[in-house]
Amino acid sequence: MSDSQRHPTGTMGTGRIEALCDGVFAIIMTLLVFDIKVPDVDPAQLATGLVTLGPSLIGYGVSFVLLGIYWLGHRAQYQYIRHADQNLHWLNMLFFAFSGLIPFTTGLVSQYPAQFLAVAIYGVNLVLIGLALYVHWLYVVRHPRLVKEDLTPMVARYASIRCLLAPACYTVAMGLGFLNPLIALVLYALVPLLYIFPLMQGTWLRLARRQS
């Protein structure tokens, strides 16, 4: 069967986009480790030198988990996407572009954790990634020819809530970070727990049902 027979006019399959996402995130997540340098100190001061790597190690861990969550979110969306058009491709590029900044913003906040500007830049980066993923999903939901038949309205709302939760939390964290940057950093690190613990799945489903 030809590609034109399998996909509506102006669309194509999603395989290449999904493969590109895997490759992009693999590279970005690998680049995070380059900010962690082996301390160039006297052997007797190695322990002290390793302690100084604390901010970089924490930044690596938090950003790695956050990228993993966004990758899983993108992957989950494509369980319901059958076709992709040109606009969807560009929305993916936007999502990848914002995600690609994470190694830089992670290095920035790791080096200047007490500076609100660095903390805010990292937060803005996280918000932009989340919003890009939300806009990507919103576009798909509003173009039924791109989705599979098993995408129900409740599932669409459930996914939308998941997409918007993180950007909302990061925005609040940045506001509190204006008072104390450490508060924002702690909240940045806690946000992934909302996606990791299964307990939250029921909460999101209840919210989706209330809107139905």
mmCIF file with all atom_site columns, C-alpha atoms in Angstrom:
data_model
loop_
_atom_site.group_PDB
_atom_site.id
_atom_site.type_symbol
_atom_site.label_atom_id
_atom_site.label_alt_id
_atom_site.label_comp_id
_atom_site.label_asym_id
_atom_site.label_entity_id
_atom_site.label_seq_id
_atom_site.pdbx_PDB_ins_code
_atom_site.Cartn_x
_atom_site.Cartn_y
_atom_site.Cartn_z
_atom_site.occupancy
_atom_site.B_iso_or_equiv
_atom_site.pdbx_formal_charge
_atom_site.auth_seq_id
_atom_site.auth_comp_id
_atom_site.auth_asym_id
_atom_site.auth_atom_id
_atom_site.pdbx_PDB_model_num
ATOM 1   C CA . MET A 1 1   ? 0.000   0.000  0.000  1.00 0.00 ? 1   MET A CA 1
ATOM 2   C CA . SER A 1 2   ? 1.374   3.394  -0.982 1.00 0.00 ? 2   SER A CA 1
ATOM 3   C CA . ASP A 1 3   ? 1.914   6.231  1.512  1.00 0.00 ? 3   ASP A CA 1
ATOM 4   C CA . SER A 1 4   ? -0.870  8.268  -0.141 1.00 0.00 ? 4   SER A CA 1
ATOM 5   C CA . GLN A 1 5   ? -3.300  5.398  0.433  1.00 0.00 ? 5   GLN A CA 1
ATOM 6   C CA . ARG A 1 6   ? -2.376  4.925  4.070  1.00 0.00 ? 6   ARG A CA 1
ATOM 7   C CA . HIS A 1 7   ? -2.450  8.616  5.085  1.00 0.00 ? 7   HIS A CA 1
ATOM 8   C CA . PRO A 1 8   ? -4.840  11.484 4.279  1.00 0.00 ? 8   PRO A CA 1
ATOM 9   C CA . THR A 1 9   ? -3.677  14.133 1.835  1.00 0.00 ? 9   THR A CA 1
ATOM 10  C CA . GLY A 1 10  ? -1.090  16.437 3.372  1.00 0.00 ? 10  GLY A CA 1
ATOM 11  C CA . THR A 1 11  ? -0.137  14.019 6.149  1.00 0.00 ? 11  THR A CA 1
ATOM 12  C CA . MET A 1 12  ? 2.357   11.253 6.766  1.00 0.00 ? 12  MET A CA 1
ATOM 13  C CA . GLY A 1 13  ? 3.048   8.603  9.363  1.00 0.00 ? 13  GLY A CA 1
ATOM 14  C CA . THR A 1 14  ? 4.466   9.415  12.789 1.00 0.00 ? 14  THR A CA 1
ATOM 15  C CA . GLY A 1 15  ? 7.355   6.956  12.797 1.00 0.00 ? 15  GLY A CA 1
ATOM 16  C CA . ARG A 1 16  ? 10.038  9.428  11.746 1.00 0.00 ? 16  ARG A CA 1
ATOM 17  C CA . ILE A 1 17  ? 8.902   12.062 14.250 1.00 0.00 ? 17  ILE A CA 1
ATOM 18  C CA . GLU A 1 18  ? 8.946   9.521  17.068 1.00 0.00 ? 18  GLU A CA 1
ATOM 19  C CA . ALA A 1 19  ? 12.403  8.312  16.042 1.00 0.00 ? 19  ALA A CA 1
ATOM 20  C CA . LEU A 1 20  ? 13.656  11.895 15.856 1.00 0.00 ? 20  LEU A CA 1
ATOM 21  C CA . CYS A 1 21  ? 12.290  12.573 19.340 1.00 0.00 ? 21  CYS A CA 1
ATOM 22  C CA . ASP A 1 22  ? 14.125  9.533  20.697 1.00 0.00 ? 22  ASP A CA 1
ATOM 23  C CA . GLY A 1 23  ? 17.374  10.688 19.100 1.00 0.00 ? 23  GLY A CA 1
ATOM 24  C CA . VAL A 1 24  ? 17.051  14.314 20.175 1.00 0.00 ? 24  VAL A CA 1
ATOM 25  C CA . PHE A 1 25  ? 16.309  13.439 23.787 1.00 0.00 ? 25  PHE A CA 1
ATOM 26  C CA . ALA A 1 26  ? 19.081  10.835 23.891 1.00 0.00 ? 26  ALA A CA 1
ATOM 27  C CA . ILE A 1 27  ? 21.571  13.513 22.827 1.00 0.00 ? 27  ILE A CA 1
ATOM 28  C CA . ILE A 1 28  ? 20.210  16.182 25.175 1.00 0.00 ? 28  ILE A CA 1
ATOM 29  C CA . MET A 1 29  ? 20.227  13.840 28.171 1.00 0.00 ? 29  MET A CA 1
ATOM 30  C CA . THR A 1 30  ? 23.785  12.781 27.364 1.00 0.00 ? 30  THR A CA 1
ATOM 31  C CA . LEU A 1 31  ? 24.956  16.399 27.064 1.00 0.00 ? 31  LEU A CA 1
ATOM 32  C CA . LEU A 1 32  ? 23.856  17.050 30.644 1.00 0.00 ? 32  LEU A CA 1
ATOM 33  C CA . VAL A 1 33  ? 26.776  15.055 32.003 1.00 0.00 ? 33  VAL A CA 1
ATOM 34  C CA . PHE A 1 34  ? 29.342  17.274 30.258 1.00 0.00 ? 34  PHE A CA 1
ATOM 35  C CA . ASP A 1 35  ? 28.693  19.963 32.860 1.00 0.00 ? 35  ASP A CA 1
ATOM 36  C CA . ILE A 1 36  ? 30.132  17.636 35.513 1.00 0.00 ? 36  ILE A CA 1
ATOM 37  C CA . LYS A 1 37  ? 33.912  17.999 35.488 1.00 0.00 ? 37  LYS A CA 1
ATOM 38  C CA . VAL A 1 38  ? 36.397  15.844 37.363 1.00 0.00 ? 38  VAL A CA 1
ATOM 39  C CA . PRO A 1 39  ? 37.842  18.164 40.037 1.00 0.00 ? 39  PRO A CA 1
ATOM 40  C CA . ASP A 1 40  ? 41.414  19.241 39.307 1.00 0.00 ? 40  ASP A CA 1
ATOM 41  C CA . VAL A 1 41  ? 42.702  19.222 42.874 1.00 0.00 ? 41  VAL A CA 1
ATOM 42  C CA . ASP A 1 42  ? 45.476  17.739 44.944 1.00 0.00 ? 42  ASP A CA 1
ATOM 43  C CA . PRO A 1 43  ? 44.733  14.080 45.845 1.00 0.00 ? 43  PRO A CA 1
ATOM 44  C CA . ALA A 1 44  ? 44.531  15.040 49.497 1.00 0.00 ? 44  ALA A CA 1
ATOM 45  C CA . GLN A 1 45  ? 41.719  17.476 48.661 1.00 0.00 ? 45  GLN A CA 1
ATOM 46  C CA . LEU A 1 46  ? 39.726  15.105 46.451 1.00 0.00 ? 46  LEU A CA 1
ATOM 47  C CA . ALA A 1 47  ? 36.860  14.766 48.936 1.00 0.00 ? 47  ALA A CA 1
ATOM 48  C CA . THR A 1 48  ? 36.505  18.538 49.131 1.00 0.00 ? 48  THR A CA 1
ATOM 49  C CA . GLY A 1 49  ? 36.658  18.788 45.359 1.00 0.00 ? 49  GLY A CA 1
ATOM 50  C CA . LEU A 1 50  ? 33.894  16.218 44.970 1.00 0.00 ? 50  LEU A CA 1
ATOM 51  C CA . VAL A 1 51  ? 31.687  18.140 47.389 1.00 0.00 ? 51  VAL A CA 1
ATOM 52  C CA . THR A 1 52  ? 31.942  21.185 45.135 1.00 0.00 ? 52  THR A CA 1
ATOM 53  C CA . LEU A 1 53  ? 30.314  19.094 42.397 1.00 0.00 ? 53  LEU A CA 1
ATOM 54  C CA . GLY A 1 54  ? 27.127  18.899 44.459 1.00 0.00 ? 54  GLY A CA 1
ATOM 55  C CA . PRO A 1 55  ? 25.158  21.580 42.561 1.00 0.00 ? 55  PRO A CA 1
ATOM 56  C CA . SER A 1 56  ? 26.156  20.107 39.192 1.00 0.00 ? 56  SER A CA 1
ATOM 57  C CA . LEU A 1 57  ? 25.200  16.578 40.254 1.00 0.00 ? 57  LEU A CA 1
ATOM 58  C CA . ILE A 1 58  ? 21.847  17.726 41.610 1.00 0.00 ? 58  ILE A CA 1
ATOM 59  C CA . GLY A 1 59  ? 21.183  19.757 38.469 1.00 0.00 ? 59  GLY A CA 1
ATOM 60  C CA . TYR A 1 60  ? 22.055  16.741 36.328 1.00 0.00 ? 60  TYR A CA 1
ATOM 61  C CA . GLY A 1 61  ? 19.728  14.470 38.278 1.00 0.00 ? 61  GLY A CA 1
ATOM 62  C CA . VAL A 1 62  ? 16.768  16.849 38.309 1.00 0.00 ? 62  VAL A CA 1
ATOM 63  C CA . SER A 1 63  ? 17.081  17.793 34.640 1.00 0.00 ? 63  SER A CA 1
ATOM 64  C CA . PHE A 1 64  ? 17.569  14.174 33.569 1.00 0.00 ? 64  PHE A CA 1
ATOM 65  C CA . VAL A 1 65  ? 14.355  13.151 35.316 1.00 0.00 ? 65  VAL A CA 1
ATOM 66  C CA . LEU A 1 66  ? 12.469  16.157 33.923 1.00 0.00 ? 66  LEU A CA 1
ATOM 67  C CA . LEU A 1 67  ? 13.593  15.366 30.390 1.00 0.00 ? 67  LEU A CA 1
ATOM 68  C CA . GLY A 1 68  ? 12.566  11.762 30.923 1.00 0.00 ? 68  GLY A CA 1
ATOM 69  C CA . ILE A 1 69  ? 9.088   12.875 31.956 1.00 0.00 ? 69  ILE A CA 1
ATOM 70  C CA . TYR A 1 70  ? 8.731   15.134 28.925 1.00 0.00 ? 70  TYR A CA 1
ATOM 71  C CA . TRP A 1 71  ? 9.942   12.351 26.647 1.00 0.00 ? 71  TRP A CA 1
ATOM 72  C CA . LEU A 1 72  ? 7.397   9.976  28.174 1.00 0.00 ? 72  LEU A CA 1
ATOM 73  C CA . GLY A 1 73  ? 4.703   12.635 27.764 1.00 0.00 ? 73  GLY A CA 1
ATOM 74  C CA . HIS A 1 74  ? 5.520   13.027 24.078 1.00 0.00 ? 74  HIS A CA 1
ATOM 75  C CA . ARG A 1 75  ? 5.534   9.255  23.680 1.00 0.00 ? 75  ARG A CA 1
ATOM 76  C CA . ALA A 1 76  ? 2.157   8.973  25.436 1.00 0.00 ? 76  ALA A CA 1
ATOM 77  C CA . GLN A 1 77  ? 0.618   11.529 23.083 1.00 0.00 ? 77  GLN A CA 1
ATOM 78  C CA . TYR A 1 78  ? 1.711   9.527  20.059 1.00 0.00 ? 78  TYR A CA 1
ATOM 79  C CA . GLN A 1 79  ? -0.192  6.520  21.304 1.00 0.00 ? 79  GLN A CA 1
ATOM 80  C CA . TYR A 1 80  ? -3.252  8.441  20.091 1.00 0.00 ? 80  TYR A CA 1
ATOM 81  C CA . ILE A 1 81  ? -1.782  10.154 17.028 1.00 0.00 ? 81  ILE A CA 1
ATOM 82  C CA . ARG A 1 82  ? -2.125  8.335  13.716 1.00 0.00 ? 82  ARG A CA 1
ATOM 83  C CA . HIS A 1 83  ? -0.991  10.950 11.186 1.00 0.00 ? 83  HIS A CA 1
ATOM 84  C CA . ALA A 1 84  ? 1.200   14.066 11.226 1.00 0.00 ? 84  ALA A CA 1
ATOM 85  C CA . ASP A 1 85  ? 0.964   17.129 8.997  1.00 0.00 ? 85  ASP A CA 1
ATOM 86  C CA . GLN A 1 86  ? 3.402   19.958 8.315  1.00 0.00 ? 86  GLN A CA 1
ATOM 87  C CA . ASN A 1 87  ? 2.135   22.101 11.188 1.00 0.00 ? 87  ASN A CA 1
ATOM 88  C CA . LEU A 1 88  ? 2.544   19.246 13.639 1.00 0.00 ? 88  LEU A CA 1
ATOM 89  C CA . HIS A 1 89  ? 6.112   18.754 12.442 1.00 0.00 ? 89  HIS A CA 1
ATOM 90  C CA . TRP A 1 90  ? 6.925   22.387 13.218 1.00 0.00 ? 90  TRP A CA 1
ATOM 91  C CA . LEU A 1 91  ? 5.300   22.124 16.635 1.00 0.00 ? 91  LEU A CA 1
ATOM 92  C CA . ASN A 1 92  ? 7.584   19.175 17.297 1.00 0.00 ? 92  ASN A CA 1
ATOM 93  C CA . MET A 1 93  ? 10.568  21.271 16.227 1.00 0.00 ? 93  MET A CA 1
ATOM 94  C CA . LEU A 1 94  ? 9.525   23.933 18.747 1.00 0.00 ? 94  LEU A CA 1
ATOM 95  C CA . PHE A 1 95  ? 9.306   21.313 21.489 1.00 0.00 ? 95  PHE A CA 1
ATOM 96  C CA . PHE A 1 96  ? 12.742  19.946 20.573 1.00 0.00 ? 96  PHE A CA 1
ATOM 97  C CA . ALA A 1 97  ? 14.272  23.440 20.397 1.00 0.00 ? 97  ALA A CA 1
ATOM 98  C CA . PHE A 1 98  ? 13.176  24.378 23.908 1.00 0.00 ? 98  PHE A CA 1
ATOM 99  C CA . SER A 1 99  ? 14.245  20.959 25.212 1.00 0.00 ? 99  SER A CA 1
ATOM 100 C CA . GLY A 1 100 ? 17.679  21.413 23.639 1.00 0.00 ? 100 GLY A CA 1
ATOM 101 C CA . LEU A 1 101 ? 18.330  24.435 25.872 1.00 0.00 ? 101 LEU A CA 1
ATOM 102 C CA . ILE A 1 102 ? 18.189  22.346 29.040 1.00 0.00 ? 102 ILE A CA 1
ATOM 103 C CA . PRO A 1 103 ? 21.931  21.504 29.172 1.00 0.00 ? 103 PRO A CA 1
ATOM 104 C CA . PHE A 1 104 ? 22.725  25.242 29.021 1.00 0.00 ? 104 PHE A CA 1
ATOM 105 C CA . THR A 1 105 ? 20.133  26.356 31.570 1.00 0.00 ? 105 THR A CA 1
ATOM 106 C CA . THR A 1 106 ? 21.053  23.457 33.863 1.00 0.00 ? 106 THR A CA 1
ATOM 107 C CA . GLY A 1 107 ? 24.707  24.502 33.766 1.00 0.00 ? 107 GLY A CA 1
ATOM 108 C CA . LEU A 1 108 ? 23.695  28.096 34.438 1.00 0.00 ? 108 LEU A CA 1
ATOM 109 C CA . VAL A 1 109 ? 21.600  27.324 37.503 1.00 0.00 ? 109 VAL A CA 1
ATOM 110 C CA . SER A 1 110 ? 24.191  24.818 38.773 1.00 0.00 ? 110 SER A CA 1
ATOM 111 C CA . GLN A 1 111 ? 26.882  27.493 38.674 1.00 0.00 ? 111 GLN A CA 1
ATOM 112 C CA . TYR A 1 112 ? 24.710  30.297 40.076 1.00 0.00 ? 112 TYR A CA 1
ATOM 113 C CA . PRO A 1 113 ? 22.099  28.570 42.297 1.00 0.00 ? 113 PRO A CA 1
ATOM 114 C CA . ALA A 1 114 ? 21.719  31.601 44.568 1.00 0.00 ? 114 ALA A CA 1
ATOM 115 C CA . GLN A 1 115 ? 21.043  34.039 41.720 1.00 0.00 ? 115 GLN A CA 1
ATOM 116 C CA . PHE A 1 116 ? 17.362  34.582 40.935 1.00 0.00 ? 116 PHE A CA 1
ATOM 117 C CA . LEU A 1 117 ? 18.121  35.392 37.295 1.00 0.00 ? 117 LEU A CA 1
ATOM 118 C CA . ALA A 1 118 ? 19.735  31.991 36.718 1.00 0.00 ? 118 ALA A CA 1
ATOM 119 C CA . VAL A 1 119 ? 16.943  30.207 38.592 1.00 0.00 ? 119 VAL A CA 1
ATOM 120 C CA . ALA A 1 120 ? 14.300  32.112 36.610 1.00 0.00 ? 120 ALA A CA 1
ATOM 121 C CA . ILE A 1 121 ? 15.934  31.355 33.250 1.00 0.00 ? 121 ILE A CA 1
ATOM 122 C CA . TYR A 1 122 ? 15.912  27.650 34.105 1.00 0.00 ? 122 TYR A CA 1
ATOM 123 C CA . GLY A 1 123 ? 12.269  27.898 35.152 1.00 0.00 ? 123 GLY A CA 1
ATOM 124 C CA . VAL A 1 124 ? 11.260  29.740 31.992 1.00 0.00 ? 124 VAL A CA 1
ATOM 125 C CA . ASN A 1 125 ? 12.957  27.015 29.962 1.00 0.00 ? 125 ASN A CA 1
ATOM 126 C CA . LEU A 1 126 ? 10.917  24.348 31.757 1.00 0.00 ? 126 LEU A CA 1
ATOM 127 C CA . VAL A 1 127 ? 7.695   26.315 31.283 1.00 0.00 ? 127 VAL A CA 1
ATOM 128 C CA . LEU A 1 128 ? 8.345   26.723 27.555 1.00 0.00 ? 128 LEU A CA 1
ATOM 129 C CA . ILE A 1 129 ? 8.942   22.999 27.098 1.00 0.00 ? 129 ILE A CA 1
ATOM 130 C CA . GLY A 1 130 ? 5.703   22.182 28.893 1.00 0.00 ? 130 GLY A CA 1
ATOM 131 C CA . LEU A 1 131 ? 3.693   24.752 26.952 1.00 0.00 ? 131 LEU A CA 1
ATOM 132 C CA . ALA A 1 132 ? 5.157   23.529 23.658 1.00 0.00 ? 132 ALA A CA 1
ATOM 133 C CA . LEU A 1 133 ? 4.039   19.997 24.485 1.00 0.00 ? 133 LEU A CA 1
ATOM 134 C CA . TYR A 1 134 ? 0.585   21.296 25.446 1.00 0.00 ? 134 TYR A CA 1
ATOM 135 C CA . VAL A 1 135 ? 0.189   23.288 22.209 1.00 0.00 ? 135 VAL A CA 1
ATOM 136 C CA . HIS A 1 136 ? 1.303   20.186 20.314 1.00 0.00 ? 136 HIS A CA 1
ATOM 137 C CA . TRP A 1 137 ? -1.454  18.172 21.992 1.00 0.00 ? 137 TRP A CA 1
ATOM 138 C CA . LEU A 1 138 ? -4.050  20.931 21.579 1.00 0.00 ? 138 LEU A CA 1
ATOM 139 C CA . TYR A 1 139 ? -3.364  21.058 17.846 1.00 0.00 ? 139 TYR A CA 1
ATOM 140 C CA . VAL A 1 140 ? -3.805  17.308 17.521 1.00 0.00 ? 140 VAL A CA 1
ATOM 141 C CA . VAL A 1 141 ? -7.061  17.260 19.480 1.00 0.00 ? 141 VAL A CA 1
ATOM 142 C CA . ARG A 1 142 ? -8.498  20.026 17.295 1.00 0.00 ? 142 ARG A CA 1
ATOM 143 C CA . HIS A 1 143 ? -7.665  18.132 14.101 1.00 0.00 ? 143 HIS A CA 1
ATOM 144 C CA . PRO A 1 144 ? -9.523  14.803 14.341 1.00 0.00 ? 144 PRO A CA 1
ATOM 145 C CA . ARG A 1 145 ? -8.056  13.473 11.088 1.00 0.00 ? 145 ARG A CA 1
ATOM 146 C CA . LEU A 1 146 ? -4.696  13.170 12.871 1.00 0.00 ? 146 LEU A CA 1
ATOM 147 C CA . VAL A 1 147 ? -5.851  11.052 15.816 1.00 0.00 ? 147 VAL A CA 1
ATOM 148 C CA . LYS A 1 148 ? -6.949  7.479  16.339 1.00 0.00 ? 148 LYS A CA 1
ATOM 149 C CA . GLU A 1 149 ? -10.570 6.554  16.946 1.00 0.00 ? 149 GLU A CA 1
ATOM 150 C CA . ASP A 1 150 ? -9.960  5.505  20.567 1.00 0.00 ? 150 ASP A CA 1
ATOM 151 C CA . LEU A 1 151 ? -9.114  9.062  21.688 1.00 0.00 ? 151 LEU A CA 1
ATOM 152 C CA . THR A 1 152 ? -12.080 9.937  23.895 1.00 0.00 ? 152 THR A CA 1
ATOM 153 C CA . PRO A 1 153 ? -12.894 13.454 25.169 1.00 0.00 ? 153 PRO A CA 1
ATOM 154 C CA . MET A 1 154 ? -11.990 12.399 28.716 1.00 0.00 ? 154 MET A CA 1
ATOM 155 C CA . VAL A 1 155 ? -8.585  11.100 27.628 1.00 0.00 ? 155 VAL A CA 1
ATOM 156 C CA . ALA A 1 156 ? -7.980  14.357 25.752 1.00 0.00 ? 156 ALA A CA 1
ATOM 157 C CA . ARG A 1 157 ? -8.815  16.402 28.864 1.00 0.00 ? 157 ARG A CA 1
ATOM 158 C CA . TYR A 1 158 ? -6.731  14.110 31.058 1.00 0.00 ? 158 TYR A CA 1
ATOM 159 C CA . ALA A 1 159 ? -3.698  14.615 28.825 1.00 0.00 ? 159 ALA A CA 1
ATOM 160 C CA . SER A 1 160 ? -4.271  18.377 28.736 1.00 0.00 ? 160 SER A CA 1
ATOM 161 C CA . ILE A 1 161 ? -4.288  18.548 32.543 1.00 0.00 ? 161 ILE A CA 1
ATOM 162 C CA . ARG A 1 162 ? -1.041  16.589 32.666 1.00 0.00 ? 162 ARG A CA 1
ATOM 163 C CA . CYS A 1 163 ? 0.559   18.935 30.137 1.00 0.00 ? 163 CYS A CA 1
ATOM 164 C CA . LEU A 1 164 ? -0.448  22.110 31.961 1.00 0.00 ? 164 LEU A CA 1
ATOM 165 C CA . LEU A 1 165 ? 0.298   20.996 35.517 1.00 0.00 ? 165 LEU A CA 1
ATOM 166 C CA . ALA A 1 166 ? 4.082   21.247 35.270 1.00 0.00 ? 166 ALA A CA 1
ATOM 167 C CA . PRO A 1 167 ? 4.226   24.704 33.616 1.00 0.00 ? 167 PRO A CA 1
ATOM 168 C CA . ALA A 1 168 ? 1.785   25.994 36.243 1.00 0.00 ? 168 ALA A CA 1
ATOM 169 C CA . CYS A 1 169 ? 3.936   24.615 39.067 1.00 0.00 ? 169 CYS A CA 1
ATOM 170 C CA . TYR A 1 170 ? 7.124   26.046 37.566 1.00 0.00 ? 170 TYR A CA 1
ATOM 171 C CA . THR A 1 171 ? 5.490   29.454 37.209 1.00 0.00 ? 171 THR A CA 1
ATOM 172 C CA . VAL A 1 172 ? 4.484   29.434 40.882 1.00 0.00 ? 172 VAL A CA 1
ATOM 173 C CA . ALA A 1 173 ? 7.987   28.274 41.811 1.00 0.00 ? 173 ALA A CA 1
ATOM 174 C CA . MET A 1 174 ? 9.543   31.188 39.938 1.00 0.00 ? 174 MET A CA 1
ATOM 175 C CA . GLY A 1 175 ? 7.283   33.613 41.766 1.00 0.00 ? 175 GLY A CA 1
ATOM 176 C CA . LEU A 1 176 ? 8.355   32.215 45.118 1.00 0.00 ? 176 LEU A CA 1
ATOM 177 C CA . GLY A 1 177 ? 11.949  32.174 43.910 1.00 0.00 ? 177 GLY A CA 1
ATOM 178 C CA . PHE A 1 178 ? 11.835  35.942 43.763 1.00 0.00 ? 178 PHE A CA 1
ATOM 179 C CA . LEU A 1 179 ? 11.699  35.832 47.565 1.00 0.00 ? 179 LEU A CA 1
ATOM 180 C CA . ASN A 1 180 ? 14.285  33.073 47.869 1.00 0.00 ? 180 ASN A CA 1
ATOM 181 C CA . PRO A 1 181 ? 15.868  31.254 44.885 1.00 0.00 ? 181 PRO A CA 1
ATOM 182 C CA . LEU A 1 182 ? 16.301  28.127 47.009 1.00 0.00 ? 182 LEU A CA 1
ATOM 183 C CA . ILE A 1 183 ? 12.512  27.762 47.284 1.00 0.00 ? 183 ILE A CA 1
ATOM 184 C CA . ALA A 1 184 ? 12.209  27.680 43.498 1.00 0.00 ? 184 ALA A CA 1
ATOM 185 C CA . LEU A 1 185 ? 14.978  25.103 43.169 1.00 0.00 ? 185 LEU A CA 1
ATOM 186 C CA . VAL A 1 186 ? 13.334  22.811 45.716 1.00 0.00 ? 186 VAL A CA 1
ATOM 187 C CA . LEU A 1 187 ? 9.985   23.090 43.945 1.00 0.00 ? 187 LEU A CA 1
ATOM 188 C CA . TYR A 1 188 ? 11.608  22.411 40.566 1.00 0.00 ? 188 TYR A CA 1
ATOM 189 C CA . ALA A 1 189 ? 12.967  19.180 42.026 1.00 0.00 ? 189 ALA A CA 1
ATOM 190 C CA . LEU A 1 190 ? 9.609   18.181 43.536 1.00 0.00 ? 190 LEU A CA 1
ATOM 191 C CA . VAL A 1 191 ? 7.454   18.671 40.435 1.00 0.00 ? 191 VAL A CA 1
ATOM 192 C CA . PRO A 1 192 ? 8.513   15.338 38.839 1.00 0.00 ? 192 PRO A CA 1
ATOM 193 C CA . LEU A 1 193 ? 6.982   13.519 41.815 1.00 0.00 ? 193 LEU A CA 1
ATOM 194 C CA . LEU A 1 194 ? 3.549   14.591 40.546 1.00 0.00 ? 194 LEU A CA 1
ATOM 195 C CA . TYR A 1 195 ? 4.165   12.455 37.465 1.00 0.00 ? 195 TYR A CA 1
ATOM 196 C CA . ILE A 1 196 ? 6.103   9.587  38.981 1.00 0.00 ? 196 ILE A CA 1
ATOM 197 C CA . PHE A 1 197 ? 3.742   8.513  41.774 1.00 0.00 ? 197 PHE A CA 1
ATOM 198 C CA . PRO A 1 198 ? 0.713   6.492  40.537 1.00 0.00 ? 198 PRO A CA 1
ATOM 199 C CA . LEU A 1 199 ? -1.425  8.158  43.231 1.00 0.00 ? 199 LEU A CA 1
ATOM 200 C CA . MET A 1 200 ? -1.666  11.284 41.069 1.00 0.00 ? 200 MET A CA 1
ATOM 201 C CA . GLN A 1 201 ? -3.199  9.372  38.168 1.00 0.00 ? 201 GLN A CA 1
ATOM 202 C CA . GLY A 1 202 ? -6.509  9.080  40.010 1.00 0.00 ? 202 GLY A CA 1
ATOM 203 C CA . THR A 1 203 ? -6.513  12.787 40.839 1.00 0.00 ? 203 THR A CA 1
ATOM 204 C CA . TRP A 1 204 ? -6.084  13.757 37.181 1.00 0.00 ? 204 TRP A CA 1
ATOM 205 C CA . LEU A 1 205 ? -8.793  11.334 36.095 1.00 0.00 ? 205 LEU A CA 1
ATOM 206 C CA . ARG A 1 206 ? -11.237 12.829 38.600 1.00 0.00 ? 206 ARG A CA 1
ATOM 207 C CA . LEU A 1 207 ? -10.468 16.322 37.297 1.00 0.00 ? 207 LEU A CA 1
ATOM 208 C CA . ALA A 1 208 ? -11.045 15.161 33.735 1.00 0.00 ? 208 ALA A CA 1
ATOM 209 C CA . ARG A 1 209 ? -14.396 13.577 34.661 1.00 0.00 ? 209 ARG A CA 1
ATOM 210 C CA . ARG A 1 210 ? -15.571 16.769 36.372 1.00 0.00 ? 210 ARG A CA 1
ATOM 211 C CA . GLN A 1 211 ? -15.013 18.687 33.138 1.00 0.00 ? 211 GLN A CA 1
ATOM 212 C CA . SER A 1 212 ? -16.933 16.144 31.069 1.00 0.00 ? 212 SER A CA 1
#
